[in-house]
mmCIF file with all atom_site columns, C-alpha atoms in Angstrom:
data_model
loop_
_atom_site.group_PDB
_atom_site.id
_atom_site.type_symbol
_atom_site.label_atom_id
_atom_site.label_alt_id
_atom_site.label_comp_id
_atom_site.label_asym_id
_atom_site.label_entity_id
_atom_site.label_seq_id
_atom_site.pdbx_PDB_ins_code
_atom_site.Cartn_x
_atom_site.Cartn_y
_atom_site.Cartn_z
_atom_site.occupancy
_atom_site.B_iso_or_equiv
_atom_site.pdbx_formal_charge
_atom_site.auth_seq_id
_atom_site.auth_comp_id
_atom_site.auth_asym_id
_atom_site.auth_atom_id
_atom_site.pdbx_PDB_model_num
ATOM 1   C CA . UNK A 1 1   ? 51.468 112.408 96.200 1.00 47.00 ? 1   UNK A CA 1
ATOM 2   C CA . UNK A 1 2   ? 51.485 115.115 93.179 1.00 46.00 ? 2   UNK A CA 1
ATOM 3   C CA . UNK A 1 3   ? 47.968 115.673 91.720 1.00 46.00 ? 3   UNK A CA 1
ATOM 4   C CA . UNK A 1 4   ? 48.233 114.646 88.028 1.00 47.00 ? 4   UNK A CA 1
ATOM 5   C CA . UNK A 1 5   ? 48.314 117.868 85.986 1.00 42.00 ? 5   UNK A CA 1
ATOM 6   C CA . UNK A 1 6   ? 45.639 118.185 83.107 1.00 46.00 ? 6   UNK A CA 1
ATOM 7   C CA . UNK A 1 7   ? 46.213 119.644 79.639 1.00 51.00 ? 7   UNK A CA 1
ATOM 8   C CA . UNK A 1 8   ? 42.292 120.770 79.189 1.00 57.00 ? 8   UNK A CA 1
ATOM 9   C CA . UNK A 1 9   ? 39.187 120.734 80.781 1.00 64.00 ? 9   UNK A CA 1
ATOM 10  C CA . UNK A 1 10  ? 37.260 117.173 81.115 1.00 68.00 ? 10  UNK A CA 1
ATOM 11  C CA . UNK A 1 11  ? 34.038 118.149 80.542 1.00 67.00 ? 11  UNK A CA 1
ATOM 12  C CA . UNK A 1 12  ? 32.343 115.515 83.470 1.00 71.00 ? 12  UNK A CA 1
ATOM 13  C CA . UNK A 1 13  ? 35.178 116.706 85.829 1.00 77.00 ? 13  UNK A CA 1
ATOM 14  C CA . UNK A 1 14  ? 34.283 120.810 86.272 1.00 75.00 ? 14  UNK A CA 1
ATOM 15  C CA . UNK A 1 15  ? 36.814 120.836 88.654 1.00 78.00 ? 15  UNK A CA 1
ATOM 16  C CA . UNK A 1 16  ? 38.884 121.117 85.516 1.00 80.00 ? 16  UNK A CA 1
ATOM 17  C CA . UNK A 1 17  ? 37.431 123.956 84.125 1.00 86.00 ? 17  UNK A CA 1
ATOM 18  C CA . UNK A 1 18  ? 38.821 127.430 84.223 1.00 87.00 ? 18  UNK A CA 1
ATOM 19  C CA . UNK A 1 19  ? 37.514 130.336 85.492 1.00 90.00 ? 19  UNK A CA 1
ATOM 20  C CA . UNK A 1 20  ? 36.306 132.637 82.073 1.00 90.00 ? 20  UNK A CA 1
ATOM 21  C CA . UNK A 1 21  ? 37.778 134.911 80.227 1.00 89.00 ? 21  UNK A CA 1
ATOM 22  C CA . UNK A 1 22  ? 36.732 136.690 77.045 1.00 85.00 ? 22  UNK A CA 1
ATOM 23  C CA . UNK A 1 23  ? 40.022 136.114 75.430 1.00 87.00 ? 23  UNK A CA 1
ATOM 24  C CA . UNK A 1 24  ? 39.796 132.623 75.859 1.00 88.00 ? 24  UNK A CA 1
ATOM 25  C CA . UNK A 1 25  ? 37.618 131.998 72.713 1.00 86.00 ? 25  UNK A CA 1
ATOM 26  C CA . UNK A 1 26  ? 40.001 132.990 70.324 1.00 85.00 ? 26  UNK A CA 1
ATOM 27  C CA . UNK A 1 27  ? 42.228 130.588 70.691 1.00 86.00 ? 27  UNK A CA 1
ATOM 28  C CA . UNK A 1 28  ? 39.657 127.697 72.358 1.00 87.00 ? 28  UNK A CA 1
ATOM 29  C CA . UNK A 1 29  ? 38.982 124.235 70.572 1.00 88.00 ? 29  UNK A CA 1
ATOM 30  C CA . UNK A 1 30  ? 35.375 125.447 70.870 1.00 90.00 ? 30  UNK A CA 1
ATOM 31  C CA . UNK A 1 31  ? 34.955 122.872 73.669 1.00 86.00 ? 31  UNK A CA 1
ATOM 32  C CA . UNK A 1 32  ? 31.708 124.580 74.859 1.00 88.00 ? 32  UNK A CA 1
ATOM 33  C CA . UNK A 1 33  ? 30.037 123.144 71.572 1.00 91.00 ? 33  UNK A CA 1
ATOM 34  C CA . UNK A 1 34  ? 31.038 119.811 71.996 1.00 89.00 ? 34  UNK A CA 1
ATOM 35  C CA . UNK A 1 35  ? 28.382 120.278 75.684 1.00 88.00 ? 35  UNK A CA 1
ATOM 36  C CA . UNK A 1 36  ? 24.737 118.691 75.028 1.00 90.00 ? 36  UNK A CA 1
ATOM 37  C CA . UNK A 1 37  ? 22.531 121.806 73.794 1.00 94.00 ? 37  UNK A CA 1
ATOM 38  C CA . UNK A 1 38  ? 19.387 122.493 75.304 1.00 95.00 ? 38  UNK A CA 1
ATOM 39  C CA . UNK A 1 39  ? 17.111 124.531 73.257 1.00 97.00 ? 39  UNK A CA 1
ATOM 40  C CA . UNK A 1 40  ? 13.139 125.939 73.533 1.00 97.00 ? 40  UNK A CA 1
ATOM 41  C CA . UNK A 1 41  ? 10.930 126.290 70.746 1.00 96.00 ? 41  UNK A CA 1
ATOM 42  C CA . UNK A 1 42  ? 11.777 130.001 70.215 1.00 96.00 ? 42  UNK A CA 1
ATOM 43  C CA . UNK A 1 43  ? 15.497 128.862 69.625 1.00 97.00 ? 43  UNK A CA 1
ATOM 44  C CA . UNK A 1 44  ? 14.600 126.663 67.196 1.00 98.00 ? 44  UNK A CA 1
ATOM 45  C CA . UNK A 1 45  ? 12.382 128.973 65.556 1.00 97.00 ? 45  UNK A CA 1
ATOM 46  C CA . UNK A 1 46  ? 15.215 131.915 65.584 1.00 97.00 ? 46  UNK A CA 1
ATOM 47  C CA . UNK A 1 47  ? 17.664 129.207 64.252 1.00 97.00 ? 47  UNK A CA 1
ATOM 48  C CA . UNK A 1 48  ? 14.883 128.689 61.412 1.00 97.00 ? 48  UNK A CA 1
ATOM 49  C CA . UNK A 1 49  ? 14.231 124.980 61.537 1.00 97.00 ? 49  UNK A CA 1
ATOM 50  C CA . UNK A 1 50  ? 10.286 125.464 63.239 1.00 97.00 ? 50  UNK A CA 1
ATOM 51  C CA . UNK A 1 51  ? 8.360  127.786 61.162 1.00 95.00 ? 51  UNK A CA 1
ATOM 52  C CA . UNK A 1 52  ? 6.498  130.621 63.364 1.00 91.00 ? 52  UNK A CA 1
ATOM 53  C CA . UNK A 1 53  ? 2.738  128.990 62.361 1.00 92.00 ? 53  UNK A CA 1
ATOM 54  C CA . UNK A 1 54  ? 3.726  125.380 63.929 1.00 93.00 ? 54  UNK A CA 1
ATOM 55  C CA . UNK A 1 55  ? 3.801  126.634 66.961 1.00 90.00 ? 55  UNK A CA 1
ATOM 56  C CA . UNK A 1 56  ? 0.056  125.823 67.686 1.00 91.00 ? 56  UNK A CA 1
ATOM 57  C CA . UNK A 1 57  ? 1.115  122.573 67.135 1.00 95.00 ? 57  UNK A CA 1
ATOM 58  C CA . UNK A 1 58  ? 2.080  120.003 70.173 1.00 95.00 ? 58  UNK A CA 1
ATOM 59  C CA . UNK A 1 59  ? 5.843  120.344 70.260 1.00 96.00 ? 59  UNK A CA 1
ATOM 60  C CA . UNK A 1 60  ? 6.189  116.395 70.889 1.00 96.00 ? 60  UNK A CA 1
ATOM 61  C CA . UNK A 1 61  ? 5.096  116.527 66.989 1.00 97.00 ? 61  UNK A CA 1
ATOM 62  C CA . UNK A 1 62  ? 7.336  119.326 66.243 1.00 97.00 ? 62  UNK A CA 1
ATOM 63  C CA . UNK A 1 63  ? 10.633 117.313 68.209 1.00 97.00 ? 63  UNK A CA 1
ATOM 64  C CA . UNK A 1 64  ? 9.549  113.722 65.755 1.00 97.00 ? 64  UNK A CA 1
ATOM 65  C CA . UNK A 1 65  ? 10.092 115.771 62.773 1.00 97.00 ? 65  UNK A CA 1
ATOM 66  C CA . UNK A 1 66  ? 13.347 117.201 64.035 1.00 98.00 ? 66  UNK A CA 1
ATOM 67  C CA . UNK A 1 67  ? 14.667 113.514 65.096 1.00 98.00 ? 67  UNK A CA 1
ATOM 68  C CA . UNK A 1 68  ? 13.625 112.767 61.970 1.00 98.00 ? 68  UNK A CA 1
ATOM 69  C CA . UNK A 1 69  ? 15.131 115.279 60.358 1.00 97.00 ? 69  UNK A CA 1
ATOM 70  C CA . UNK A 1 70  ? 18.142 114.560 62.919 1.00 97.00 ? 70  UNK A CA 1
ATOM 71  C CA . UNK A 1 71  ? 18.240 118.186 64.730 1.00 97.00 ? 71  UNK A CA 1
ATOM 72  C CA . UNK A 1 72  ? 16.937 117.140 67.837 1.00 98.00 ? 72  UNK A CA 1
ATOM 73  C CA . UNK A 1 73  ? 18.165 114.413 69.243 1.00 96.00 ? 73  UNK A CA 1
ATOM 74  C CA . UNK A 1 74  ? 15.790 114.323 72.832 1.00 96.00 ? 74  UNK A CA 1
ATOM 75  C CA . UNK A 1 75  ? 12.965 116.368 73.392 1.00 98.00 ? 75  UNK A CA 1
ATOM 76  C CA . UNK A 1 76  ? 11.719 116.183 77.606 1.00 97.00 ? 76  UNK A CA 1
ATOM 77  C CA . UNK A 1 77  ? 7.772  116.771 77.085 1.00 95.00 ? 77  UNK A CA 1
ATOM 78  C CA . UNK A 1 78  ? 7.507  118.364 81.063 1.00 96.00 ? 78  UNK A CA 1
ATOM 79  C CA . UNK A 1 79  ? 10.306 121.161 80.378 1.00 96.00 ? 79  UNK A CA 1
ATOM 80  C CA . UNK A 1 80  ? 8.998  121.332 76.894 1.00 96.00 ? 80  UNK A CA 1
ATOM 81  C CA . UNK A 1 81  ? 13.432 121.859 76.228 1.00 97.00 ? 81  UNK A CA 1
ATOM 82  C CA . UNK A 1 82  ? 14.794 120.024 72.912 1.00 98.00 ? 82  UNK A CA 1
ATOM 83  C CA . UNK A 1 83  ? 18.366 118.496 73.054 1.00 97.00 ? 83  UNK A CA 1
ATOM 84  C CA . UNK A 1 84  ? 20.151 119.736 69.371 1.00 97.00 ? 84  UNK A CA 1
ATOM 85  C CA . UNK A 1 85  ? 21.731 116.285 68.075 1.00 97.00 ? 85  UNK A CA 1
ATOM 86  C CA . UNK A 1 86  ? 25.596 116.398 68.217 1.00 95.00 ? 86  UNK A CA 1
ATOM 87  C CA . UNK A 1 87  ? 28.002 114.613 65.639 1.00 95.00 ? 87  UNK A CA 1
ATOM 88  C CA . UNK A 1 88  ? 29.883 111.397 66.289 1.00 94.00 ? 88  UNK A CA 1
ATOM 89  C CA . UNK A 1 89  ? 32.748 113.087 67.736 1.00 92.00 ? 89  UNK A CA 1
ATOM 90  C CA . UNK A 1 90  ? 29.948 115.158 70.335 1.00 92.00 ? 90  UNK A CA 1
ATOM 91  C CA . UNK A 1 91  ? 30.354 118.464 68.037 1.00 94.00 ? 91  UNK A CA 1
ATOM 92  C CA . UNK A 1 92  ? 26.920 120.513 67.759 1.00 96.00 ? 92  UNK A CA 1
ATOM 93  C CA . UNK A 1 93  ? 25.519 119.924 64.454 1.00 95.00 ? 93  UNK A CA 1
ATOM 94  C CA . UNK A 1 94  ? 26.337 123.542 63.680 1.00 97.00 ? 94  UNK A CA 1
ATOM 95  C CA . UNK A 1 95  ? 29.766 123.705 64.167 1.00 96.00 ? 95  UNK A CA 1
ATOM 96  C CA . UNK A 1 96  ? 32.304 123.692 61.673 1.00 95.00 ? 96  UNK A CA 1
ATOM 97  C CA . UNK A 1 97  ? 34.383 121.087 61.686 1.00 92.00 ? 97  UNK A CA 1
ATOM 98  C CA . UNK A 1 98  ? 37.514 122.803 60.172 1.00 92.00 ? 98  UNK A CA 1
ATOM 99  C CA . UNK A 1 99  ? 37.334 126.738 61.621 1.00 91.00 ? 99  UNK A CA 1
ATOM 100 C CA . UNK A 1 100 ? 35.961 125.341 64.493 1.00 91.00 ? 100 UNK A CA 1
ATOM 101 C CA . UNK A 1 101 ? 33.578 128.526 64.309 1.00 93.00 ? 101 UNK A CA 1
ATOM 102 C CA . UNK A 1 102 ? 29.264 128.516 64.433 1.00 96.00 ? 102 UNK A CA 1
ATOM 103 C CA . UNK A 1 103 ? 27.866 128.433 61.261 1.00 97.00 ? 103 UNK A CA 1
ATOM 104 C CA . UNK A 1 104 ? 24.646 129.969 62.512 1.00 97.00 ? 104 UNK A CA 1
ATOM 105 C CA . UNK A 1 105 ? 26.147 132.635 65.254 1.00 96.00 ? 105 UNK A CA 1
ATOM 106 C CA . UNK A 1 106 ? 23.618 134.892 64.642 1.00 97.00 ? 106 UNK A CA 1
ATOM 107 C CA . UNK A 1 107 ? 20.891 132.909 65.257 1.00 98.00 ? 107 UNK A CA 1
ATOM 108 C CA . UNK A 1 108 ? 22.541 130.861 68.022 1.00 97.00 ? 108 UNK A CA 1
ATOM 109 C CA . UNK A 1 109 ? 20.303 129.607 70.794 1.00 97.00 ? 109 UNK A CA 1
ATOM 110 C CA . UNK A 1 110 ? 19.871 131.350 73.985 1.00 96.00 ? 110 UNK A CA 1
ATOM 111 C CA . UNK A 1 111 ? 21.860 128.519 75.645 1.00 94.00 ? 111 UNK A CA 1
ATOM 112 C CA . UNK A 1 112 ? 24.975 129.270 73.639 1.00 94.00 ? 112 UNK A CA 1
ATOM 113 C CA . UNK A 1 113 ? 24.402 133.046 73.790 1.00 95.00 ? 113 UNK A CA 1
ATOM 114 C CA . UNK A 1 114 ? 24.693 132.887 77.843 1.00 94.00 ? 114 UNK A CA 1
ATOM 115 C CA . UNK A 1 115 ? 27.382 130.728 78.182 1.00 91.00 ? 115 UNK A CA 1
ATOM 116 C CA . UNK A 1 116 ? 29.562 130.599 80.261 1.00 91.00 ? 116 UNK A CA 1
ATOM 117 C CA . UNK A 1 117 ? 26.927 132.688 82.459 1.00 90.00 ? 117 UNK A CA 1
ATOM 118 C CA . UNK A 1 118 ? 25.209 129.812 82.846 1.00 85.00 ? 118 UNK A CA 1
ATOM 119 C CA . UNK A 1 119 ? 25.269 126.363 82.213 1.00 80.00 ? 119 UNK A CA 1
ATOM 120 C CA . UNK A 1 120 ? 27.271 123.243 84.391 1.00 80.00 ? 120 UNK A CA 1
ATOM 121 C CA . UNK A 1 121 ? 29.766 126.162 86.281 1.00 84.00 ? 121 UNK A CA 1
ATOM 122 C CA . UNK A 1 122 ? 28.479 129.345 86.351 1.00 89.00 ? 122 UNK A CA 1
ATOM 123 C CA . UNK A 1 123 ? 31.430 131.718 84.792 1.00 91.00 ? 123 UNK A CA 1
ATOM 124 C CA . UNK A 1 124 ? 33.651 129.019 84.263 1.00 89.00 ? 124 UNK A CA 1
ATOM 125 C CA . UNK A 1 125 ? 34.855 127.392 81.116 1.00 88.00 ? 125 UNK A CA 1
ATOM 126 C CA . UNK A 1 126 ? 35.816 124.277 80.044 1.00 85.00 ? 126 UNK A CA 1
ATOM 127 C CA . UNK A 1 127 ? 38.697 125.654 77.823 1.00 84.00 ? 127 UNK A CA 1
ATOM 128 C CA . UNK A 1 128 ? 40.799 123.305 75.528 1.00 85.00 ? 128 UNK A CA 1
ATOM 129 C CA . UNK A 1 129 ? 43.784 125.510 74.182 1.00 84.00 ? 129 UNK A CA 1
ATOM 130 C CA . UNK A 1 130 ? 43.833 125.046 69.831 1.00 82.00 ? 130 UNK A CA 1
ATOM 131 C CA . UNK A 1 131 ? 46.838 122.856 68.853 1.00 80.00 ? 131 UNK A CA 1
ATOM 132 C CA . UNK A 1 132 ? 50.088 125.655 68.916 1.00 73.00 ? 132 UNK A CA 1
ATOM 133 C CA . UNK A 1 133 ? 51.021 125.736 65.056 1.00 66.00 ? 133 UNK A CA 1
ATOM 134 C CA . UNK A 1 134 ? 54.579 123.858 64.135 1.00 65.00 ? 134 UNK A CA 1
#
């Protein structure tokens, strides 16, 4: 029996996902930013949506106004890590839906700065190739 051959990554099937290399951004769908992101309190202050004096505040307050303001979209009280909401089609909220780029690279969360170092598969990347221009 062949094994069926697979044009990109799944992203719940790492055995999918190709081993990194830097190269392989440039011409990626950005599929890392369609992953849930998981984000601490010094993210979100870096990204400039928690001001620097609420953090004396409880951050179960601080994750209801960002669900309400619909940048969070789960906040897990024990790790004290936020969950950034994603759009309809699982993009990060701060992705660009046309360059397919970060609209806030430099202030990007630790989470997205390490990848693919860590994450789901260490050093591996779940890589879909952009669409080849006709």
């Amino acid at each position: 029996m062949k094994p069926t051959l697979i044009a990109a990554a799944e992203l719940d099937r790492l055995e999918t996902w190709q081993k990194y290399a830097s190269h392989m951004c440039g011409g990626c769908m950005s599929t890392c930013c369609t992953l849930p992101v998981e984000v601490k309190l010094k993210d979100l202050i870096r990204i400039g949506v928690v001001d620097e004096f609420e953090v004396g505040e409880p951050p179960k307050n601080i994750a209801k106004r960002l669900q309400k303001d619909g940048i969070v979209e789960r906040f897990n009280q024990k790790s004290g890590i936020f969950t950034l909401t994603r759009m309809s089609n699982d993009d990060c909220l701060y992705l660009d839906r046309k360059t397919r780029l970060c609209t806030i690279y430099d202030k990007r969360p630790d989470t997205c700065r390490n990848h693919p170092r860590v994450g789901p598969r260490p050093g591996y990347c779940a890589y879909k190739p952009k669409p080849v221009a006709r």
